[in-house]
GROMACS .gro file of C-alpha atoms in nm:
model
  494
    1UNK     CA    1  -3.458  -5.470   4.354
    2UNK     CA    2  -3.321  -5.819   4.390
    3UNK     CA    3  -3.375  -6.140   4.245
    4UNK     CA    4  -3.325  -6.508   4.410
    5UNK     CA    5  -3.359  -6.742   4.158
    6UNK     CA    6  -3.351  -7.078   4.262
    7UNK     CA    7  -3.310  -7.427   4.089
    8UNK     CA    8  -3.443  -7.822   4.236
    9UNK     CA    9  -3.287  -8.069   4.149
   10UNK     CA   10  -3.411  -8.435   4.120
   11UNK     CA   11  -3.161  -8.577   4.376
   12UNK     CA   12  -3.274  -8.628   4.710
   13UNK     CA   13  -3.507  -8.333   4.651
   14UNK     CA   14  -3.270  -8.082   4.828
   15UNK     CA   15  -3.308  -7.741   4.680
   16UNK     CA   16  -3.001  -7.527   4.670
   17UNK     CA   17  -2.895  -7.167   4.565
   18UNK     CA   18  -2.699  -7.131   4.197
   19UNK     CA   19  -2.725  -6.764   4.157
   20UNK     CA   20  -2.797  -6.456   4.318
   21UNK     CA   21  -2.880  -6.119   4.157
   22UNK     CA   22  -2.915  -5.778   4.188
   23UNK     CA   23  -3.114  -5.556   3.951
   24UNK     CA   24  -3.024  -5.172   3.948
   25UNK     CA   25  -3.199  -4.966   3.764
   26UNK     CA   26  -3.019  -4.643   3.631
   27UNK     CA   27  -3.238  -4.297   3.563
   28UNK     CA   28  -3.234  -4.129   3.221
   29UNK     CA   29  -2.923  -3.851   3.324
   30UNK     CA   30  -2.671  -4.147   3.469
   31UNK     CA   31  -2.742  -4.337   3.133
   32UNK     CA   32  -2.667  -4.049   2.895
   33UNK     CA   33  -2.349  -3.936   3.119
   34UNK     CA   34  -2.218  -4.324   3.080
   35UNK     CA   35  -2.308  -4.277   2.678
   36UNK     CA   36  -2.188  -4.039   2.580
   37UNK     CA   37  -1.908  -3.892   2.828
   38UNK     CA   38  -1.645  -4.139   2.633
   39UNK     CA   39  -1.703  -3.985   2.330
   40UNK     CA   40  -1.696  -3.655   2.427
   41UNK     CA   41  -1.331  -3.677   2.621
   42UNK     CA   42  -1.230  -3.842   2.304
   43UNK     CA   43  -1.345  -3.541   2.101
   44UNK     CA   44  -1.193  -3.329   2.339
   45UNK     CA   45  -0.839  -3.461   2.355
   46UNK     CA   46  -0.835  -3.481   1.950
   47UNK     CA   47  -0.942  -3.122   1.957
   48UNK     CA   48  -0.658  -2.972   2.279
   49UNK     CA   49  -0.423  -3.199   2.031
   50UNK     CA   50  -0.451  -3.043   1.734
   51UNK     CA   51  -0.436  -2.700   1.901
   52UNK     CA   52  -0.091  -2.756   2.063
   53UNK     CA   53   0.090  -2.996   1.835
   54UNK     CA   54  -0.084  -2.950   1.472
   55UNK     CA   55   0.160  -2.665   1.301
   56UNK     CA   56  -0.071  -2.320   1.232
   57UNK     CA   57   0.059  -2.122   0.941
   58UNK     CA   58   0.119  -1.747   1.009
   59UNK     CA   59   0.078  -1.423   0.776
   60UNK     CA   60   0.261  -1.174   0.711
   61UNK     CA   61   0.368  -0.880   0.536
   62UNK     CA   62   0.727  -0.757   0.370
   63UNK     CA   63   0.796  -0.467   0.213
   64UNK     CA   64   0.987  -0.344  -0.120
   65UNK     CA   65   1.059  -0.023  -0.258
   66UNK     CA   66   1.187   0.068  -0.609
   67UNK     CA   67   1.620  -0.001  -0.631
   68UNK     CA   68   1.637   0.227  -0.946
   69UNK     CA   69   1.403   0.502  -1.112
   70UNK     CA   70   1.441   0.612  -1.447
   71UNK     CA   71   1.196   0.815  -1.717
   72UNK     CA   72   1.080   1.209  -1.828
   73UNK     CA   73   0.966   1.297  -1.493
   74UNK     CA   74   1.074   1.610  -1.305
   75UNK     CA   75   1.346   1.458  -1.040
   76UNK     CA   76   1.336   1.043  -1.045
   77UNK     CA   77   1.585   0.983  -0.807
   78UNK     CA   78   1.305   1.098  -0.539
   79UNK     CA   79   1.100   0.794  -0.611
   80UNK     CA   80   1.371   0.616  -0.506
   81UNK     CA   81   1.402   0.416  -0.200
   82UNK     CA   82   1.170   0.391   0.131
   83UNK     CA   83   0.873   0.679   0.121
   84UNK     CA   84   1.024   0.993   0.337
   85UNK     CA   85   0.633   1.043   0.417
   86UNK     CA   86   0.354   0.803   0.483
   87UNK     CA   87   0.003   0.768   0.330
   88UNK     CA   88  -0.231   1.015   0.461
   89UNK     CA   89   0.061   1.306   0.486
   90UNK     CA   90   0.084   1.420   0.069
   91UNK     CA   91   0.025   1.724   0.171
   92UNK     CA   92   0.414   1.743   0.243
   93UNK     CA   93   0.555   1.647  -0.119
   94UNK     CA   94   0.654   1.854  -0.337
   95UNK     CA   95   0.902   1.925  -0.650
   96UNK     CA   96   1.225   1.884  -0.398
   97UNK     CA   97   1.166   1.591  -0.222
   98UNK     CA   98   0.931   1.377  -0.447
   99UNK     CA   99   0.966   1.261  -0.874
  100UNK     CA  100   0.673   1.531  -1.049
  101UNK     CA  101   0.466   1.485  -1.381
  102UNK     CA  102   0.406   1.823  -1.559
  103UNK     CA  103   0.128   1.664  -1.714
  104UNK     CA  104   0.168   1.496  -2.130
  105UNK     CA  105   0.266   1.152  -2.171
  106UNK     CA  106   0.629   1.163  -1.948
  107UNK     CA  107   0.700   0.833  -1.796
  108UNK     CA  108   0.827   0.694  -1.526
  109UNK     CA  109   1.026   0.351  -1.489
  110UNK     CA  110   1.128   0.202  -1.159
  111UNK     CA  111   1.285  -0.171  -1.056
  112UNK     CA  112   1.497  -0.351  -0.898
  113UNK     CA  113   1.286  -0.360  -0.572
  114UNK     CA  114   1.484  -0.493  -0.279
  115UNK     CA  115   1.366  -0.531   0.130
  116UNK     CA  116   1.478  -0.774   0.382
  117UNK     CA  117   1.538  -1.102   0.280
  118UNK     CA  118   1.247  -1.359   0.259
  119UNK     CA  119   1.440  -1.613   0.359
  120UNK     CA  120   1.266  -1.991   0.353
  121UNK     CA  121   0.929  -1.801   0.406
  122UNK     CA  122   0.667  -1.878   0.114
  123UNK     CA  123   0.592  -1.638  -0.146
  124UNK     CA  124   0.169  -1.576  -0.138
  125UNK     CA  125   0.050  -1.232  -0.284
  126UNK     CA  126   0.160  -0.903  -0.427
  127UNK     CA  127  -0.002  -0.564  -0.426
  128UNK     CA  128   0.179  -0.205  -0.551
  129UNK     CA  129   0.097   0.119  -0.433
  130UNK     CA  130   0.229   0.490  -0.414
  131UNK     CA  131   0.319   0.737  -0.173
  132UNK     CA  132   0.221   1.066  -0.412
  133UNK     CA  133   0.008   1.355  -0.385
  134UNK     CA  134  -0.253   1.544  -0.709
  135UNK     CA  135  -0.235   1.954  -0.711
  136UNK     CA  136  -0.468   2.026  -0.947
  137UNK     CA  137  -0.494   2.340  -1.172
  138UNK     CA  138  -0.535   2.597  -0.943
  139UNK     CA  139  -0.584   2.441  -0.648
  140UNK     CA  140  -0.355   2.574  -0.460
  141UNK     CA  141  -0.404   2.960  -0.618
  142UNK     CA  142  -0.682   3.158  -0.440
  143UNK     CA  143  -0.934   3.303  -0.767
  144UNK     CA  144  -0.803   3.669  -0.872
  145UNK     CA  145  -1.037   3.919  -0.891
  146UNK     CA  146  -1.309   3.869  -0.766
  147UNK     CA  147  -1.520   4.125  -0.742
  148UNK     CA  148  -1.396   4.233  -1.066
  149UNK     CA  149  -1.468   3.925  -1.217
  150UNK     CA  150  -1.866   3.931  -1.036
  151UNK     CA  151  -1.900   4.297  -1.116
  152UNK     CA  152  -1.788   4.234  -1.503
  153UNK     CA  153  -2.084   3.921  -1.511
  154UNK     CA  154  -2.325   4.130  -1.347
  155UNK     CA  155  -2.292   4.343  -1.678
  156UNK     CA  156  -2.292   4.112  -1.849
  157UNK     CA  157  -2.645   3.909  -1.740
  158UNK     CA  158  -2.710   4.252  -1.709
  159UNK     CA  159  -2.695   4.311  -2.085
  160UNK     CA  160  -2.811   3.987  -2.187
  161UNK     CA  161  -3.162   4.048  -1.972
  162UNK     CA  162  -3.234   4.380  -2.077
  163UNK     CA  163  -3.199   4.276  -2.443
  164UNK     CA  164  -3.427   3.976  -2.355
  165UNK     CA  165  -3.690   4.210  -2.230
  166UNK     CA  166  -3.665   4.451  -2.490
  167UNK     CA  167  -3.678   4.160  -2.770
  168UNK     CA  168  -3.980   4.025  -2.648
  169UNK     CA  169  -4.138   4.335  -2.582
  170UNK     CA  170  -4.094   4.459  -2.891
  171UNK     CA  171  -4.216   4.111  -3.088
  172UNK     CA  172  -4.600   4.175  -3.059
  173UNK     CA  173  -4.785   4.005  -3.379
  174UNK     CA  174  -4.849   4.158  -3.653
  175UNK     CA  175  -5.227   4.209  -3.544
  176UNK     CA  176  -5.186   4.458  -3.224
  177UNK     CA  177  -5.322   4.838  -3.247
  178UNK     CA  178  -5.107   5.040  -3.192
  179UNK     CA  179  -5.256   5.217  -2.956
  180UNK     CA  180  -5.267   4.928  -2.733
  181UNK     CA  181  -4.938   4.977  -2.611
  182UNK     CA  182  -4.802   5.369  -2.589
  183UNK     CA  183  -4.502   5.484  -2.470
  184UNK     CA  184  -4.465   5.799  -2.322
  185UNK     CA  185  -4.217   6.042  -2.478
  186UNK     CA  186  -3.943   6.156  -2.249
  187UNK     CA  187  -3.953   6.548  -2.178
  188UNK     CA  188  -3.643   6.784  -2.232
  189UNK     CA  189  -3.400   6.808  -1.995
  190UNK     CA  190  -3.457   7.102  -1.736
  191UNK     CA  191  -3.881   7.088  -1.759
  192UNK     CA  192  -4.050   6.879  -1.490
  193UNK     CA  193  -4.241   6.542  -1.620
  194UNK     CA  194  -4.612   6.595  -1.761
  195UNK     CA  195  -4.848   6.450  -1.529
  196UNK     CA  196  -4.957   6.091  -1.652
  197UNK     CA  197  -5.268   6.167  -1.879
  198UNK     CA  198  -5.596   6.008  -1.705
  199UNK     CA  199  -5.647   5.618  -1.948
  200UNK     CA  200  -5.943   5.663  -2.094
  201UNK     CA  201  -6.124   5.298  -2.165
  202UNK     CA  202  -6.199   5.273  -2.530
  203UNK     CA  203  -6.571   5.349  -2.671
  204UNK     CA  204  -6.777   5.035  -2.680
  205UNK     CA  205  -6.813   4.929  -3.028
  206UNK     CA  206  -7.143   4.828  -3.155
  207UNK     CA  207  -7.208   4.522  -3.346
  208UNK     CA  208  -7.306   4.765  -3.624
  209UNK     CA  209  -6.944   4.919  -3.648
  210UNK     CA  210  -6.807   4.638  -3.808
  211UNK     CA  211  -6.939   4.427  -4.151
  212UNK     CA  212  -6.831   4.059  -3.998
  213UNK     CA  213  -7.000   4.083  -3.610
  214UNK     CA  214  -7.157   3.733  -3.724
  215UNK     CA  215  -6.810   3.596  -3.749
  216UNK     CA  216  -6.723   3.616  -3.374
  217UNK     CA  217  -6.983   3.320  -3.278
  218UNK     CA  218  -6.753   3.119  -3.487
  219UNK     CA  219  -6.350   3.245  -3.516
  220UNK     CA  220  -6.228   3.398  -3.141
  221UNK     CA  221  -6.118   3.754  -3.183
  222UNK     CA  222  -5.712   3.788  -3.176
  223UNK     CA  223  -5.699   4.122  -3.019
  224UNK     CA  224  -5.802   3.958  -2.684
  225UNK     CA  225  -5.551   3.716  -2.718
  226UNK     CA  226  -5.267   3.978  -2.790
  227UNK     CA  227  -5.421   4.219  -2.504
  228UNK     CA  228  -5.343   3.946  -2.220
  229UNK     CA  229  -4.985   3.856  -2.384
  230UNK     CA  230  -4.925   4.217  -2.320
  231UNK     CA  231  -5.084   4.279  -1.988
  232UNK     CA  232  -4.842   3.961  -1.892
  233UNK     CA  233  -4.546   4.115  -2.062
  234UNK     CA  234  -4.581   4.443  -1.867
  235UNK     CA  235  -4.619   4.214  -1.584
  236UNK     CA  236  -4.306   4.086  -1.624
  237UNK     CA  237  -4.116   4.383  -1.723
  238UNK     CA  238  -4.205   4.561  -1.382
  239UNK     CA  239  -4.119   4.274  -1.151
  240UNK     CA  240  -3.746   4.346  -1.287
  241UNK     CA  241  -3.727   4.674  -1.367
  242UNK     CA  242  -3.521   4.845  -1.087
  243UNK     CA  243  -3.767   5.164  -1.110
  244UNK     CA  244  -4.127   5.121  -0.920
  245UNK     CA  245  -4.410   5.152  -1.224
  246UNK     CA  246  -4.560   5.490  -1.233
  247UNK     CA  247  -4.898   5.413  -1.364
  248UNK     CA  248  -5.146   5.179  -1.418
  249UNK     CA  249  -5.294   5.162  -1.708
  250UNK     CA  250  -5.129   4.951  -2.035
  251UNK     CA  251  -4.854   5.147  -2.173
  252UNK     CA  252  -4.559   4.956  -2.190
  253UNK     CA  253  -4.315   5.051  -1.971
  254UNK     CA  254  -3.880   5.008  -2.133
  255UNK     CA  255  -3.626   4.841  -1.807
  256UNK     CA  256  -3.366   5.040  -1.727
  257UNK     CA  257  -3.044   4.991  -1.773
  258UNK     CA  258  -2.945   4.841  -1.430
  259UNK     CA  259  -3.152   4.517  -1.278
  260UNK     CA  260  -3.265   4.418  -0.957
  261UNK     CA  261  -3.093   4.024  -1.003
  262UNK     CA  262  -3.271   3.794  -0.754
  263UNK     CA  263  -2.950   3.591  -0.689
  264UNK     CA  264  -2.615   3.621  -0.554
  265UNK     CA  265  -2.317   3.672  -0.873
  266UNK     CA  266  -2.045   3.511  -0.611
  267UNK     CA  267  -2.207   3.193  -0.642
  268UNK     CA  268  -2.171   3.143  -0.979
  269UNK     CA  269  -1.807   3.331  -1.006
  270UNK     CA  270  -1.683   3.005  -0.710
  271UNK     CA  271  -1.944   2.725  -0.864
  272UNK     CA  272  -1.739   2.811  -1.188
  273UNK     CA  273  -1.416   2.808  -0.981
  274UNK     CA  274  -1.461   2.450  -0.829
  275UNK     CA  275  -1.561   2.321  -1.210
  276UNK     CA  276  -1.208   2.404  -1.321
  277UNK     CA  277  -1.013   2.304  -1.067
  278UNK     CA  278  -1.231   1.926  -1.078
  279UNK     CA  279  -1.131   1.907  -1.439
  280UNK     CA  280  -1.229   1.633  -1.652
  281UNK     CA  281  -1.333   1.282  -1.497
  282UNK     CA  282  -1.134   1.060  -1.693
  283UNK     CA  283  -0.765   0.927  -1.651
  284UNK     CA  284  -0.447   1.072  -1.597
  285UNK     CA  285  -0.217   0.846  -1.577
  286UNK     CA  286  -0.196   0.434  -1.644
  287UNK     CA  287   0.005   0.175  -1.409
  288UNK     CA  288   0.177  -0.078  -1.601
  289UNK     CA  289   0.441  -0.329  -1.490
  290UNK     CA  290   0.720  -0.565  -1.649
  291UNK     CA  291   0.862  -0.921  -1.592
  292UNK     CA  292   1.125  -0.811  -1.860
  293UNK     CA  293   1.122  -0.511  -1.978
  294UNK     CA  294   0.948  -0.584  -2.298
  295UNK     CA  295   0.591  -0.699  -2.246
  296UNK     CA  296   0.406  -0.496  -2.043
  297UNK     CA  297   0.105  -0.492  -1.887
  298UNK     CA  298  -0.157  -0.274  -1.778
  299UNK     CA  299  -0.264  -0.249  -1.415
  300UNK     CA  300  -0.513   0.041  -1.432
  301UNK     CA  301  -0.564   0.404  -1.484
  302UNK     CA  302  -0.542   0.665  -1.203
  303UNK     CA  303  -0.855   0.897  -1.187
  304UNK     CA  304  -0.811   1.251  -1.025
  305UNK     CA  305  -1.089   1.115  -0.755
  306UNK     CA  306  -0.983   0.768  -0.687
  307UNK     CA  307  -0.623   0.797  -0.653
  308UNK     CA  308  -0.617   0.838  -0.307
  309UNK     CA  309  -0.689   0.458  -0.323
  310UNK     CA  310  -0.457   0.378  -0.667
  311UNK     CA  311  -0.339   0.016  -0.561
  312UNK     CA  312  -0.301  -0.276  -0.785
  313UNK     CA  313  -0.247  -0.674  -0.700
  314UNK     CA  314   0.055  -0.773  -0.897
  315UNK     CA  315   0.017  -1.167  -1.112
  316UNK     CA  316   0.357  -1.281  -0.912
  317UNK     CA  317   0.408  -1.655  -0.824
  318UNK     CA  318   0.752  -1.626  -0.674
  319UNK     CA  319   1.026  -1.431  -0.528
  320UNK     CA  320   1.177  -1.503  -0.841
  321UNK     CA  321   0.958  -1.256  -1.063
  322UNK     CA  322   0.911  -0.980  -0.766
  323UNK     CA  323   1.326  -0.929  -0.835
  324UNK     CA  324   1.205  -0.896  -1.255
  325UNK     CA  325   0.903  -0.640  -1.197
  326UNK     CA  326   0.930  -0.342  -1.298
  327UNK     CA  327   0.666  -0.059  -1.234
  328UNK     CA  328   0.599   0.192  -1.521
  329UNK     CA  329   0.341   0.516  -1.482
  330UNK     CA  330   0.216   0.685  -1.822
  331UNK     CA  331   0.054   0.979  -1.865
  332UNK     CA  332  -0.272   0.930  -2.036
  333UNK     CA  333  -0.379   1.252  -2.324
  334UNK     CA  334  -0.556   1.492  -2.146
  335UNK     CA  335  -0.358   1.484  -1.845
  336UNK     CA  336  -0.190   1.852  -1.817
  337UNK     CA  337  -0.572   2.003  -1.734
  338UNK     CA  338  -0.512   1.828  -1.471
  339UNK     CA  339  -0.229   1.968  -1.246
  340UNK     CA  340   0.115   1.783  -1.112
  341UNK     CA  341   0.117   1.476  -0.957
  342UNK     CA  342   0.442   1.445  -0.707
  343UNK     CA  343   0.570   1.097  -0.635
  344UNK     CA  344   0.763   1.006  -0.368
  345UNK     CA  345   0.767   0.633  -0.407
  346UNK     CA  346   0.629   0.275  -0.488
  347UNK     CA  347   0.587  -0.003  -0.260
  348UNK     CA  348   0.560  -0.360  -0.274
  349UNK     CA  349   0.387  -0.503  -0.041
  350UNK     CA  350   0.434  -0.916  -0.052
  351UNK     CA  351   0.227  -1.172   0.159
  352UNK     CA  352   0.392  -1.447   0.300
  353UNK     CA  353   0.333  -1.801   0.513
  354UNK     CA  354   0.517  -1.852   0.785
  355UNK     CA  355   0.554  -2.223   0.983
  356UNK     CA  356   0.568  -2.220   1.362
  357UNK     CA  357   0.882  -2.448   1.551
  358UNK     CA  358   0.653  -2.684   1.588
  359UNK     CA  359   0.534  -2.715   1.241
  360UNK     CA  360   0.960  -2.761   1.095
  361UNK     CA  361   0.975  -3.006   1.382
  362UNK     CA  362   0.689  -3.194   1.228
  363UNK     CA  363   0.736  -3.153   0.888
  364UNK     CA  364   0.765  -3.512   0.667
  365UNK     CA  365   0.949  -3.447   0.330
  366UNK     CA  366   0.733  -3.724   0.156
  367UNK     CA  367   0.957  -3.982  -0.003
  368UNK     CA  368   1.050  -3.995  -0.403
  369UNK     CA  369   0.829  -4.293  -0.537
  370UNK     CA  370   1.024  -4.524  -0.720
  371UNK     CA  371   1.004  -4.470  -1.191
  372UNK     CA  372   0.669  -4.617  -1.258
  373UNK     CA  373   0.712  -4.839  -1.503
  374UNK     CA  374   0.696  -4.621  -1.856
  375UNK     CA  375   0.580  -4.849  -2.211
  376UNK     CA  376   0.786  -4.641  -2.396
  377UNK     CA  377   1.087  -4.614  -2.209
  378UNK     CA  378   1.281  -4.902  -2.118
  379UNK     CA  379   1.139  -5.174  -1.829
  380UNK     CA  380   1.276  -5.210  -1.481
  381UNK     CA  381   1.107  -5.497  -1.361
  382UNK     CA  382   0.987  -5.860  -1.578
  383UNK     CA  383   0.775  -6.098  -1.401
  384UNK     CA  384   0.970  -6.325  -1.557
  385UNK     CA  385   1.276  -6.255  -1.386
  386UNK     CA  386   1.514  -6.507  -1.163
  387UNK     CA  387   1.742  -6.272  -1.055
  388UNK     CA  388   1.711  -5.992  -0.776
  389UNK     CA  389   1.877  -5.782  -0.531
  390UNK     CA  390   1.906  -5.615  -0.206
  391UNK     CA  391   2.089  -5.339  -0.049
  392UNK     CA  392   2.234  -5.305   0.289
  393UNK     CA  393   2.085  -5.119   0.498
  394UNK     CA  394   1.792  -4.980   0.379
  395UNK     CA  395   1.815  -4.670   0.482
  396UNK     CA  396   2.074  -4.422   0.615
  397UNK     CA  397   2.089  -4.065   0.763
  398UNK     CA  398   2.346  -3.807   0.637
  399UNK     CA  399   2.386  -3.467   0.673
  400UNK     CA  400   2.488  -3.199   0.379
  401UNK     CA  401   2.821  -3.242   0.262
  402UNK     CA  402   2.855  -3.581   0.375
  403UNK     CA  403   2.924  -3.969   0.165
  404UNK     CA  404   2.745  -4.272   0.320
  405UNK     CA  405   2.845  -4.636   0.114
  406UNK     CA  406   2.584  -4.878   0.072
  407UNK     CA  407   2.581  -5.288   0.004
  408UNK     CA  408   2.442  -5.399  -0.340
  409UNK     CA  409   2.402  -5.758  -0.337
  410UNK     CA  410   2.303  -5.924  -0.650
  411UNK     CA  411   2.170  -6.244  -0.656
  412UNK     CA  412   2.191  -6.402  -1.049
  413UNK     CA  413   1.972  -6.666  -1.157
  414UNK     CA  414   2.267  -6.809  -1.268
  415UNK     CA  415   2.658  -6.750  -1.203
  416UNK     CA  416   2.768  -6.748  -1.539
  417UNK     CA  417   2.505  -6.507  -1.715
  418UNK     CA  418   2.644  -6.132  -1.746
  419UNK     CA  419   2.481  -5.878  -1.582
  420UNK     CA  420   2.470  -5.506  -1.603
  421UNK     CA  421   2.358  -5.246  -1.264
  422UNK     CA  422   2.294  -4.909  -1.361
  423UNK     CA  423   2.182  -4.574  -1.106
  424UNK     CA  424   1.841  -4.447  -1.097
  425UNK     CA  425   1.744  -4.113  -1.129
  426UNK     CA  426   1.867  -3.893  -0.835
  427UNK     CA  427   1.753  -3.557  -0.641
  428UNK     CA  428   1.947  -3.264  -0.722
  429UNK     CA  429   2.270  -3.196  -0.525
  430UNK     CA  430   2.287  -3.609  -0.474
  431UNK     CA  431   2.554  -3.789  -0.641
  432UNK     CA  432   2.663  -4.193  -0.662
  433UNK     CA  433   2.829  -4.458  -0.784
  434UNK     CA  434   2.877  -4.848  -0.792
  435UNK     CA  435   3.228  -4.986  -0.695
  436UNK     CA  436   3.303  -5.383  -0.665
  437UNK     CA  437   3.388  -5.488  -0.293
  438UNK     CA  438   3.596  -5.763  -0.190
  439UNK     CA  439   3.355  -5.907   0.073
  440UNK     CA  440   3.483  -6.282   0.199
  441UNK     CA  441   3.275  -6.551   0.195
  442UNK     CA  442   3.005  -6.564   0.461
  443UNK     CA  443   2.679  -6.656   0.572
  444UNK     CA  444   2.609  -6.316   0.438
  445UNK     CA  445   2.702  -6.311   0.108
  446UNK     CA  446   2.747  -6.704   0.041
  447UNK     CA  447   2.941  -6.802  -0.347
  448UNK     CA  448   2.601  -6.706  -0.492
  449UNK     CA  449   2.605  -6.360  -0.482
  450UNK     CA  450   2.779  -6.129  -0.606
  451UNK     CA  451   2.814  -5.765  -0.365
  452UNK     CA  452   2.856  -5.412  -0.497
  453UNK     CA  453   3.035  -5.110  -0.361
  454UNK     CA  454   2.716  -4.802  -0.353
  455UNK     CA  455   2.883  -4.457  -0.245
  456UNK     CA  456   2.606  -4.183  -0.232
  457UNK     CA  457   2.744  -3.808  -0.164
  458UNK     CA  458   2.530  -3.487  -0.055
  459UNK     CA  459   2.597  -3.160  -0.169
  460UNK     CA  460   2.649  -2.847   0.106
  461UNK     CA  461   2.299  -2.695  -0.051
  462UNK     CA  462   2.060  -2.978  -0.015
  463UNK     CA  463   1.735  -2.900   0.203
  464UNK     CA  464   1.624  -3.199   0.463
  465UNK     CA  465   1.505  -3.411   0.314
  466UNK     CA  466   1.405  -3.836   0.256
  467UNK     CA  467   1.457  -3.980  -0.025
  468UNK     CA  468   1.414  -4.331  -0.221
  469UNK     CA  469   1.650  -4.401  -0.535
  470UNK     CA  470   1.687  -4.776  -0.716
  471UNK     CA  471   1.969  -4.956  -0.874
  472UNK     CA  472   1.834  -5.118  -1.207
  473UNK     CA  473   2.008  -5.475  -1.212
  474UNK     CA  474   1.964  -5.671  -1.554
  475UNK     CA  475   2.059  -5.980  -1.651
  476UNK     CA  476   2.132  -6.143  -1.953
  477UNK     CA  477   1.996  -6.509  -2.067
  478UNK     CA  478   2.121  -6.785  -2.243
  479UNK     CA  479   1.948  -6.653  -2.567
  480UNK     CA  480   2.065  -6.318  -2.529
  481UNK     CA  481   1.778  -6.174  -2.360
  482UNK     CA  482   1.844  -5.887  -2.129
  483UNK     CA  483   1.562  -5.921  -1.814
  484UNK     CA  484   1.511  -5.638  -1.601
  485UNK     CA  485   1.486  -5.602  -1.201
  486UNK     CA  486   1.565  -5.359  -0.961
  487UNK     CA  487   1.619  -5.261  -0.614
  488UNK     CA  488   1.522  -4.961  -0.394
  489UNK     CA  489   1.740  -4.777  -0.060
  490UNK     CA  490   1.664  -4.462   0.121
  491UNK     CA  491   1.852  -4.179   0.203
  492UNK     CA  492   1.784  -3.919   0.448
  493UNK     CA  493   1.914  -3.577   0.469
  494UNK     CA  494   1.941  -3.391   0.834
   0.00000   0.00000   0.00000
């Protein structure tokens, strides 16, 4: 849309066009794109820069193995060094290739763990694990004479059941009449057994035959209960006897010496063997660690059903502590019933972090801050000081094992005043000294200055860094007061 704006002037009535504006209406999509395109591009650029330039950290693992072992286990030398077998192949371990624990309170001590040189890797954490196997008592030996065991168990169960039935059958209440339960006599040898007599129902008792018939309305008769109990007993005895019942009367039938057991004895035998092989659910051995061989700390107890996953994190913080580490495995009470343990080796897994090449290039070592003023110690600066000093050049670079010279320029408040120069605290591997300097009087070193030479050296083992140091400069005033001040310089170790 175009819009013309006309302005009229009073001079001679002429009309001129001073401005022509073109107003274009933008759509909502274009307005949004123009508003958000630049921030999105900026955020994307920052993300790409972070991805490509900012260093990343990689976590890796180093393994260390025992360099020496001793103790009361058998063949402790087999636990030294890298394990011959991997975790999960414990079935190949035996007394010929592994240290053996046969129970009791026997112990094994392993230390001097060694492996790859960590170099400049950053220590993060350590974990101890074991390549071993547990051989429970009777696990590899098949149960002997299982048939005989089943026969013996069957005889014991048969005898027990016979005694229980006989005892139950003869334990009747005193109110039971002797004629209620009758036992037929066995015929003499060689004679056929007599035919069972037909059972006759007992004659009904008349109300007048008992002088206390009127009590039956108030007191229950015990004989009816006894007959019911006897019938239940006869039914139970008949169901477990090997011979069929030959009579339907209330006569008691004695059980035979052979019972028909309604379950499989082999299941009982196998269950008993399995229970013995598992053993009690208690610790077999205990794992301890020490950093000095004197103070031992427990890591945990190993159980027979958890030895596959036995692994403990060690509270170590540095490679130096790993060098002092000692591991102890000690038998616990009751371990003799568990069987044998075969140990192929102890593995220490150390998780570390390493820097990428880009990070090593971009690493910046923070400069050492100047010493803070300690109210209880000597002061390094006084606001009343009128003297000062500077060091030229302020910063220099050297390699490990090299030296460099600085020039310390003292600017006293009076040439006749006494002064004292001292070196501030230096980092390990850095040495320095101050000597007088013969400098000609120039515009750089006027007569009002006192130049000195500062010599700084670096040892061979100093790491790359940027370091800041100071030179203390105190001046003695006319009244004997010493006013302190200092000047600073920078040293870069490449």
